[in-house]
XYZ file of C-alpha atoms in Angstrom:
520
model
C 0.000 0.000 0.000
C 0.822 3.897 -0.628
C 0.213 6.370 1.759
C 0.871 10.094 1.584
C 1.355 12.324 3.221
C 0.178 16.470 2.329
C 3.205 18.763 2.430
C 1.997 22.245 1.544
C 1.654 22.699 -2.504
C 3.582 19.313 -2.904
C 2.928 16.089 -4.343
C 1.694 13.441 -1.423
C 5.018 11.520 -0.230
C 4.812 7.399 -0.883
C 5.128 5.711 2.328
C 7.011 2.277 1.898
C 4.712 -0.293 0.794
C 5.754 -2.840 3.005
C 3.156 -1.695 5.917
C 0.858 -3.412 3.581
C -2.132 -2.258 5.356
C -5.293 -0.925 2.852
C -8.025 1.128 4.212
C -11.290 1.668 2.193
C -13.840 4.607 2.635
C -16.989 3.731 1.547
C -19.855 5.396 0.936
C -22.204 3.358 2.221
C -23.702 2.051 5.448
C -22.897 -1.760 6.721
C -25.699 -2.330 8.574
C -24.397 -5.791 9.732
C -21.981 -8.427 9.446
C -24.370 -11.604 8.734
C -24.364 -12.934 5.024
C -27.948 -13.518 4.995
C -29.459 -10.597 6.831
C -29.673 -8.114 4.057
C -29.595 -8.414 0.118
C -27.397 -4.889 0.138
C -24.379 -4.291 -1.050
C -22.604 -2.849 1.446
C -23.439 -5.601 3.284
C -22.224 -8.762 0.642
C -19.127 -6.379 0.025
C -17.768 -6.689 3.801
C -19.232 -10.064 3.864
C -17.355 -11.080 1.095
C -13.888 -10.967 2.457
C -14.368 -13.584 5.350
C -16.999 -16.158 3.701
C -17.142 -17.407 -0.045
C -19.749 -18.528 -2.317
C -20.378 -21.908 -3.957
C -20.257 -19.972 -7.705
C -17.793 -16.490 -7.845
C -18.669 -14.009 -9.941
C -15.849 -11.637 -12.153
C -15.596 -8.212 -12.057
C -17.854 -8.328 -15.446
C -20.784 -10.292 -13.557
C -20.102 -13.754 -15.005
C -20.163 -17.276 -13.317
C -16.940 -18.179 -12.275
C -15.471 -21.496 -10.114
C -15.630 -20.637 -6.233
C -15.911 -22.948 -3.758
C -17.367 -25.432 -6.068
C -14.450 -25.954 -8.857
C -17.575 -27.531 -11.526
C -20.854 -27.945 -12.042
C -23.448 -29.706 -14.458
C -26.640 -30.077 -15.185
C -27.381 -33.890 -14.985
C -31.477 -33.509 -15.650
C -33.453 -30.487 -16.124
C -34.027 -30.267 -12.551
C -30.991 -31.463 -10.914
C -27.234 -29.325 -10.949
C -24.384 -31.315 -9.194
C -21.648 -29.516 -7.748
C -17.997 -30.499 -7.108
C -16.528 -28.864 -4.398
C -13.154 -27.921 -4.038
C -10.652 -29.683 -2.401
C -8.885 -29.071 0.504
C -11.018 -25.750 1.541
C -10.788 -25.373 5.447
C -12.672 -22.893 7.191
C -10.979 -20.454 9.772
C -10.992 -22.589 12.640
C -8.910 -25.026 10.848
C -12.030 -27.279 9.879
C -13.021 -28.902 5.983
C -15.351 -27.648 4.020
C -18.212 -30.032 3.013
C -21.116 -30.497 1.225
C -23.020 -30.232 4.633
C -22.008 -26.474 5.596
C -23.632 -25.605 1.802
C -26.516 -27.209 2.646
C -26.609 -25.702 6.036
C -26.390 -22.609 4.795
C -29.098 -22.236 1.902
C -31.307 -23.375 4.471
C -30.615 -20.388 6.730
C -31.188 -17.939 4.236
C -35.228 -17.936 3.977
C -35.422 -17.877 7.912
C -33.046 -14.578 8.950
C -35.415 -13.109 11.427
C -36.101 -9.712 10.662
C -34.374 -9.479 7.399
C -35.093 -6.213 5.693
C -34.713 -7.927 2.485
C -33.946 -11.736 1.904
C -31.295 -13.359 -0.309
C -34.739 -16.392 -0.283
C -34.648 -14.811 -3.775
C -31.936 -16.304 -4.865
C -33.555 -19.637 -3.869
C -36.654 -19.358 -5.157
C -36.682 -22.586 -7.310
C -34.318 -24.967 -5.163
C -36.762 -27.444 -3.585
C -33.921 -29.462 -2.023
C -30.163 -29.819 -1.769
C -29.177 -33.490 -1.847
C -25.576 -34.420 -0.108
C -24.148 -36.924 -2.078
C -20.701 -37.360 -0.176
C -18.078 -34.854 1.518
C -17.336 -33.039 -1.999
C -20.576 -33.543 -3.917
C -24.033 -31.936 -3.815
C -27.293 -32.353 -5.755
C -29.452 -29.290 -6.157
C -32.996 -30.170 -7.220
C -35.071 -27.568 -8.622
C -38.771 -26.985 -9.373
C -38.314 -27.148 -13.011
C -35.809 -26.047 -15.254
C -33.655 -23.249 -14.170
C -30.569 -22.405 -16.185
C -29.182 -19.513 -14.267
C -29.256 -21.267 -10.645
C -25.680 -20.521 -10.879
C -25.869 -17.206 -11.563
C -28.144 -16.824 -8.574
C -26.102 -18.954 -6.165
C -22.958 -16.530 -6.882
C -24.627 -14.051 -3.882
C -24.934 -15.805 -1.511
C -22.112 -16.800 1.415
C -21.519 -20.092 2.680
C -21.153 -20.350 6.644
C -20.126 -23.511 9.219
C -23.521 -26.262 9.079
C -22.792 -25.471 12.623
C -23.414 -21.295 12.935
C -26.155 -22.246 9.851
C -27.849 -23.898 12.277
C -27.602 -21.946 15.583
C -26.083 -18.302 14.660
C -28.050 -15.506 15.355
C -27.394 -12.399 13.797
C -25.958 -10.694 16.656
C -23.498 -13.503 16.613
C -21.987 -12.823 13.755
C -22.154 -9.404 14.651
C -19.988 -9.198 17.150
C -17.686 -11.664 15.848
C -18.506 -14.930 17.277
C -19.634 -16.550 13.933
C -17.582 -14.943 11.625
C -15.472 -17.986 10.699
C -15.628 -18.191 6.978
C -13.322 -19.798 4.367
C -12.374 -16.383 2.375
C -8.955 -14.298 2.289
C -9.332 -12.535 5.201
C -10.007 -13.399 8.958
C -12.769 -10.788 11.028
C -11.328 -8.762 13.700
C -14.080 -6.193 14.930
C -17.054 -4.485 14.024
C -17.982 -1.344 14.720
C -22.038 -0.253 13.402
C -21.760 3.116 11.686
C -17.661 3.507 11.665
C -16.107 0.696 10.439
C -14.562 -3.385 9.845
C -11.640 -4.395 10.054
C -10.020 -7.523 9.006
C -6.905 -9.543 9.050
C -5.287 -11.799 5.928
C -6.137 -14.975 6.070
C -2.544 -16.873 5.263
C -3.958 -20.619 4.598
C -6.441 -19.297 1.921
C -7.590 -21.372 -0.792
C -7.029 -19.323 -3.533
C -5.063 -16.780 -4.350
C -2.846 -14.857 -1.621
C -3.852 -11.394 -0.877
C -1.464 -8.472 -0.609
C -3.045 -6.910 2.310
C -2.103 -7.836 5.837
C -4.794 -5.801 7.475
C -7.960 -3.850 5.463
C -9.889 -1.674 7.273
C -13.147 -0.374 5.647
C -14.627 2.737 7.109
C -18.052 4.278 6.888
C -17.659 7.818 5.161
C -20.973 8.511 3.628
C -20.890 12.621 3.231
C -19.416 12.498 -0.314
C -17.045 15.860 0.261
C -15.599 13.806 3.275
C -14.598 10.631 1.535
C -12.936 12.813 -1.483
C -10.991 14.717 1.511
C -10.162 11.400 3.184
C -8.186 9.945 0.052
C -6.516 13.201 -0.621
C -5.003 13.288 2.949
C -4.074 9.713 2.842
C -6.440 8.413 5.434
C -7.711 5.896 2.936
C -6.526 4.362 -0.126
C -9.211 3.946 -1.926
C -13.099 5.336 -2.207
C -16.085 4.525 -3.347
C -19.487 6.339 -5.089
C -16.768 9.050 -6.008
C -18.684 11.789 -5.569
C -19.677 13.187 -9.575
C -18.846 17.231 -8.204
C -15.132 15.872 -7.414
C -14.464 13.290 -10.882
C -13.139 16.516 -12.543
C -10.947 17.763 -10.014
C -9.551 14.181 -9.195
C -9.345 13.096 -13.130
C -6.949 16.123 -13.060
C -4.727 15.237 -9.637
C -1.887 13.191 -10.131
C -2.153 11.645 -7.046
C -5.813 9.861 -7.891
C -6.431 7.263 -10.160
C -9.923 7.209 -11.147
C -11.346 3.614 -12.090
C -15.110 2.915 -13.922
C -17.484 1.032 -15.112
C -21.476 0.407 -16.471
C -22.908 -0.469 -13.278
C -26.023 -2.578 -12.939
C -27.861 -0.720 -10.050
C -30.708 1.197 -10.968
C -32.100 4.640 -9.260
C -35.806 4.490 -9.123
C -39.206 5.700 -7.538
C -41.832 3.350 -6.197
C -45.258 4.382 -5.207
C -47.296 2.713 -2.632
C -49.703 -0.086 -3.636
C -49.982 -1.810 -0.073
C -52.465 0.713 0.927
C -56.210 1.657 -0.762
C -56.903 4.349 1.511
C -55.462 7.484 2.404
C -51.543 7.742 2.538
C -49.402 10.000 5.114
C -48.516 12.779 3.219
C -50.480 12.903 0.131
C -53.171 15.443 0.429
C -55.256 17.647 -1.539
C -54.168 21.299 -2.380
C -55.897 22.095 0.890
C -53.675 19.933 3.068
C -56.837 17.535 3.354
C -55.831 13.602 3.219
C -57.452 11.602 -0.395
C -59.576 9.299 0.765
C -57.951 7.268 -1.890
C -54.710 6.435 -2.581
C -53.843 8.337 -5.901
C -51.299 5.735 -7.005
C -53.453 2.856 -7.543
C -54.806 4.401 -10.719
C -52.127 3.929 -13.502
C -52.791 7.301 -15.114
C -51.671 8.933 -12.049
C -48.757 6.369 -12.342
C -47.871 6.960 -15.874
C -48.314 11.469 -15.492
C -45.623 10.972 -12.903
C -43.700 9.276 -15.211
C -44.323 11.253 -18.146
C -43.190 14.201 -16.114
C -39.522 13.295 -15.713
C -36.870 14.699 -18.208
C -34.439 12.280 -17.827
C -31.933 13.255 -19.624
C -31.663 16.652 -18.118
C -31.542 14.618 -14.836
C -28.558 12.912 -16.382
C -26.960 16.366 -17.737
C -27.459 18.808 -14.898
C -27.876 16.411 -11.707
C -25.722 12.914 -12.202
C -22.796 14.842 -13.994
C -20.854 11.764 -14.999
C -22.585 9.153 -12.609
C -25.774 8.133 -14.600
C -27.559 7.370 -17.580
C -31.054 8.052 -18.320
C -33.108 5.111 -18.627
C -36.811 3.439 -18.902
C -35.937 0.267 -17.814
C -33.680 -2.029 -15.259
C -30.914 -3.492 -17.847
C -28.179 -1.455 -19.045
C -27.362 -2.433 -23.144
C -25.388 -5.600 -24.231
C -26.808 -7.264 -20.976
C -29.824 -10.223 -20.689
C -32.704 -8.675 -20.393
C -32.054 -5.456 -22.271
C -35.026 -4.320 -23.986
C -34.285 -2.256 -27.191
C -37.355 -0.656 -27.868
C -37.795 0.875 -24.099
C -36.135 3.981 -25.196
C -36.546 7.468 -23.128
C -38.891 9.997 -24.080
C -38.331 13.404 -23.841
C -40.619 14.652 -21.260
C -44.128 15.450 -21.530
C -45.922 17.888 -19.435
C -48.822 18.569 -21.025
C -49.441 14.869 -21.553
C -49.010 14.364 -17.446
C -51.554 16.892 -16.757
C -54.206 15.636 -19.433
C -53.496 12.154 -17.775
C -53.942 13.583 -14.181
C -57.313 15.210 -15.274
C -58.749 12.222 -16.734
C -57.770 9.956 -13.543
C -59.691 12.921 -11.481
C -57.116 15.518 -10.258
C -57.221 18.291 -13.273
C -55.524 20.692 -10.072
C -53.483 17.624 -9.086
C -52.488 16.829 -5.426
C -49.442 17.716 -2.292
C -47.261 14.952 -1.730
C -43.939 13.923 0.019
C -41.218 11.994 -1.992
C -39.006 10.507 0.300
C -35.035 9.496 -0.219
C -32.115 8.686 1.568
C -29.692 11.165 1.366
C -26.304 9.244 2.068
C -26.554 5.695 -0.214
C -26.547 6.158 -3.937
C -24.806 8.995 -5.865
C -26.571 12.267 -5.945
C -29.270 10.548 -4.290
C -31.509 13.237 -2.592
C -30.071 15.920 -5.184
C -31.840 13.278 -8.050
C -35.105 13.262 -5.718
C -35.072 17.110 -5.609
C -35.097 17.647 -8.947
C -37.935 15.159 -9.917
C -40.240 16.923 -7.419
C -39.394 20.517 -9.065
C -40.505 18.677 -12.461
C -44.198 17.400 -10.667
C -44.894 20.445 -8.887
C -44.785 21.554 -12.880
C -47.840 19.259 -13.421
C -49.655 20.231 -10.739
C -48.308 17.596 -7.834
C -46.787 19.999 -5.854
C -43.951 17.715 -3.996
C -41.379 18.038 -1.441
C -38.753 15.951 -0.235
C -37.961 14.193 2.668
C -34.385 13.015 2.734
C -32.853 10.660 5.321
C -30.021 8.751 6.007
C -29.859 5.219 4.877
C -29.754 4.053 8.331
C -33.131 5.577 9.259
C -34.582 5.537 5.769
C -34.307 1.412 5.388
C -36.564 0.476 8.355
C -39.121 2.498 7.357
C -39.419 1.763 3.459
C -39.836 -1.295 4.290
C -42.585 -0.840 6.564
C -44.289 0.663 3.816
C -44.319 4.053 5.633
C -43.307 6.067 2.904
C -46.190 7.319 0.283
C -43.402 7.384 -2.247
C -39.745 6.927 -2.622
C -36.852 6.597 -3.992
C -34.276 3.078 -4.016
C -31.901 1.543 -6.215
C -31.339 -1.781 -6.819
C -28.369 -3.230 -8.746
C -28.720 -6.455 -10.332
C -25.907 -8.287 -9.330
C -26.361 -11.321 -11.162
C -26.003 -9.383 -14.705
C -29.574 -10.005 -16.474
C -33.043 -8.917 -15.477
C -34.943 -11.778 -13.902
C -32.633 -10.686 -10.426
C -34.961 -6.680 -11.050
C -37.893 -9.141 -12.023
C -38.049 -11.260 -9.092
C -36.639 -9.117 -6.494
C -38.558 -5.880 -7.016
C -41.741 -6.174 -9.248
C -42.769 -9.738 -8.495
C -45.298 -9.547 -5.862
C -44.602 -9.699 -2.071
C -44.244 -13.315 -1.271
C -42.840 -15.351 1.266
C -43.494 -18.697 0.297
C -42.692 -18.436 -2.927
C -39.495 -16.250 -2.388
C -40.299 -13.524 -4.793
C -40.825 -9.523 -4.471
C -38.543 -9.925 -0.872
C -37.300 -5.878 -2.391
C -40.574 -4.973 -3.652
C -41.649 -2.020 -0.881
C -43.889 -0.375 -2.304
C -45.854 -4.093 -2.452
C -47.084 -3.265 -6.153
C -48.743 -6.696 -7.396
C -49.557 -7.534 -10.741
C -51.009 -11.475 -11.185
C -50.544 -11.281 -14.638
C -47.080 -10.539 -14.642
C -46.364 -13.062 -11.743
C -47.700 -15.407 -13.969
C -45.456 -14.832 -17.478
C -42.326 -14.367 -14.989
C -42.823 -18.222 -13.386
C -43.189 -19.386 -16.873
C -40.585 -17.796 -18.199
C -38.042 -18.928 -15.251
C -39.078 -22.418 -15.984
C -38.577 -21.616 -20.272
C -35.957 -23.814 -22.184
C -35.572 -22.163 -25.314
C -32.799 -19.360 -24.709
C -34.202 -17.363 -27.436
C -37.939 -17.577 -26.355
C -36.495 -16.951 -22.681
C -35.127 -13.807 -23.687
C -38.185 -12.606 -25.952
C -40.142 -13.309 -22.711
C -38.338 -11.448 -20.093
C -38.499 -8.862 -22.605
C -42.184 -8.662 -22.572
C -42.891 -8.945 -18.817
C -40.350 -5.893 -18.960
C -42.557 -3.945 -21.044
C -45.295 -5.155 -19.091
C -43.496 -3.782 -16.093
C -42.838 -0.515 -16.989
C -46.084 -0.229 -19.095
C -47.940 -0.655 -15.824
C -45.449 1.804 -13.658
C -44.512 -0.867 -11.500
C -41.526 1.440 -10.611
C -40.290 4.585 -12.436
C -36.931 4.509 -13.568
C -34.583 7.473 -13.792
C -31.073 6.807 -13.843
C -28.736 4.024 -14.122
C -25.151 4.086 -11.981
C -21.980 4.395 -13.718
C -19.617 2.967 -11.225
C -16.293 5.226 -10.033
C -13.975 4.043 -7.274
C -10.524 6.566 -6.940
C -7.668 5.460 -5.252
C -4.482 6.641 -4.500
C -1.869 6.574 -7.140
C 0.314 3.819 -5.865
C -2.884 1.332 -6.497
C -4.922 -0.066 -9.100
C -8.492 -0.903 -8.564
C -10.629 -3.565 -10.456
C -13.678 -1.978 -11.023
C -17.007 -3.915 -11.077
C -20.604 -4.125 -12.471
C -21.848 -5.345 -9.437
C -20.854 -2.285 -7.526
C -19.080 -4.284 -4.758
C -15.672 -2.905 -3.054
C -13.617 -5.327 -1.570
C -9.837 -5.508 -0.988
C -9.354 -8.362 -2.940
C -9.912 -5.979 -6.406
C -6.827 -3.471 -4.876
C -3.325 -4.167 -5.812
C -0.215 -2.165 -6.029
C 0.201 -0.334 -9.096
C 2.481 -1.615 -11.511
């Protein structure tokens, strides 16, 4: 590692590599240290350095060998995995067949999960354990990306899988993975810490020690890797990519991302809503979001690309739909419209609001870039139709309980789909609420559409790769024909680091030590 050091007008002064110590400011809050409490990526990131998964995934979101080193199909509803030998977990134990299955079993009964990895899952209806190294996956049906799918989620001891809470891996006591680096500490809203694991598996890691600490105001984190308190940064904030594309101490490192920036209505409720009221301050009896015209003004409204021009500055790219180009999923003919206000307020008439309504569009303020600065600017461009809207901007770590206790009347999330085509957006976000079947487990504003449930469970269970495709393009029309969600923007990934390192950037969004390596 490089560190520097600021000595008036000069050039930051290399400090010898050998310390070999890396410390990571990110953006975003780790809200905890379990696996399989929360599908967030903050979260997987940290996670990701003490346990691995059964299937990797490369910095270009494509299956790669993990902890299982092959797989097959054997019938159209049965994968067998190899596992890799010699794998021992921290504690000095093997790896088996048993901790996997151990494991997917704990992920659809995390207590309290704000949103489930179950996803993930949806179609495994039972892991077989053939012997030490082998395992049977049976599905309902035929899936081909299972995977694809199984490349999120972390594989923990049979023995935590089973009696781990939590707060046990919280505060360290079931942190014993098999991944490059060894837990030392956690601290909620500052930061993780971690030691090199030395009997790894796979490849040895440069860093003795990584630190990753929680720096979400954006101005601090670009301060932070100036000084040479940390190496490298993440969601660069888009105000500072000129200034640090120009400093000769920054590298700047990017990418398409997959993560979408969106607004969801509520659908969970049919009567009034907290803070949606006439122009008189008066509640709706009704919930104005249930009718699609109201849906479809909203969206209408939005000039996306000026939000791209004048708001993202470098970070996004306007968008009417959850797949970025050259991906699975992409839909060609989705293509954004320039706004139209007039339209919005014909639209808003006809559904029974010709004066339109006061709402409150709420956002957190510290996750995604430009977040609340993205929100502000789409309720300037309602309150030009006749919604007059303000915002409400929180930080993540208040915002998250309460979107997904449908408090909010509307808001605004992102989601990135991490497994790099759009059944992860389908299934996760606009698939309807439910437990059982494993679907909608990020879907908080509860929208529910039977008809599209129904075309995305055939088309998970579709052989053809071409029809598969022509399908998921249709339920994505279907989608955002109905306003399940509005999309605005979709996240072009920057990371800076210091100039003595080179960072690996990814689709998936994730920041983890193992992409940083000395410069050449």
């Amino acid at each position: 590692m490089m560190r520097y050091l600021l000595m008036g007008a000069l050039l930051l002064a290399p400090v010898p590599l050998a310390a070999q110590n890396l410390t990571i400011g990110f953006g975003g809050a780790v809200t905890s240290t379990d696996p399989h409490y929360y599908n967030a990526i903050p979260n997987l990131a940290v996670a990701r350095h003490v346990f691995d998964t059964l299937v990797g995934r490369s910095p270009m979101a494509q299956a790669q060998p993990a902890l299982a080193e092959s797989w097959q199909r054997i019938s159209e509803t049965v994968w067998e995995f190899k596992l890799r030998e010699g794998v021992r977990w921290h504690d000095g134990a093997p790896l088996t067949a048993e901790d996997v299955a151990a494991s997917y079993r704990r992920v659809p009964n995390v207590p309290n999960s704000p949103s489930s990895l179950a996803g993930y899952l949806r179609m495994v209806n039972r892991v077989e354990v053939v012997d030490a190294r082998t395992l049977r996956i049976h599905t309902n049906g035929f899936y081909p990306i299972l995977p694809t799918d199984l490349a999120t989620i972390c594989i923990v001891p049979q023995r935590l899988a089973e009696t781990a809470t939590t707060e046990d891996f919280n505060t360290g006591r079931a942190m014993i993975g098999t991944g490059p680096y060894r837990f030392v500490s956690y601290m909620p809203k500052d930061r993780t810490v971690f030691e090199r694991n030395d009997q790894y598996w796979g490849d040895q890691q440069h860093w003795q020690r990584v630190t990753i600490r929680e720096i979400p105001n954006a101005a601090s984190r670009s301060a932070a890797l100036l000084s040479g308190d940390v190496d490298l940064i993440d969601q660069v904030p888009a105000a500072d990519l000129p200034r640090l594309g120009q400093d000769p101490r920054v590298r700047l490192n990017q990418v398409q991302g997959l993560r979408l920036l969106y607004i969801q209505p509520d659908f969970s409720h049919t009567g009034e809503l907290a803070s949606v009221t006439d122009n008189d301050d008066k509640p709706l009896p009704r919930n104005p979001f249930l009718d699609v015209r109201v849906r479809r003004a909203l969206s209408m409204a939005i000039d996306r690309t000026a939000l791209e021009q004048r708001v993202m500055e470098g970070v996004g790219q306007a968008t009417m739909q959850w797949m970025p180009e050259g991906t699975y999923g992409y839909t060609p003919d989705l293509r954004v419209a320039p706004a139209d206000v007039e339209g919005a307020k014909r639209l808003l008439a006809e559904a029974g609001f010709p004066n339109g309504f006061r709402m409150t569009l709420s956002a957190p303020n510290d996750r995604y870039p430009n977040d609340s600065k993205l929100a502000q600017a789409v309720a300037q461009m309602w309150t030009r139709i006749g919604v007059r809207t303000q915002v409400d901007a929180l930080p993540w770590s208040a915002f998250v309980p309460r979107v997904n206790r449908q408090e909010f009347a509307i808001h605004l999330l992102g989601w990135g789909s991490t497994t790099g085509e759009g059944t992860n957006f389908l299934t996760n976000v606009v698939s309807t609420f439910n437990t059982e079947r494993r679907t909608g487990n990020a879907n908080a504003g509860r929208y529910s559409n039977p008809t599209l449930d129904a075309l995305a469970q055939r088309l998970s269970g579709e052989q053809d790769e071409a029809k598969r495709q022509s399908m998921l393009q249709d339920v994505t029309r279907m989608a955002i024909d109905d306003v399940a969600v509005i999309p605005l923007q979709r996240v072009i990934n920057y990371w800076a680091t210091s100039r003595a390192l080179q960072y690996t950037a990814r689709m998936d969004d994730m920041t983890i030590a193992m992409g940083a390596r000395p410069a050449e």
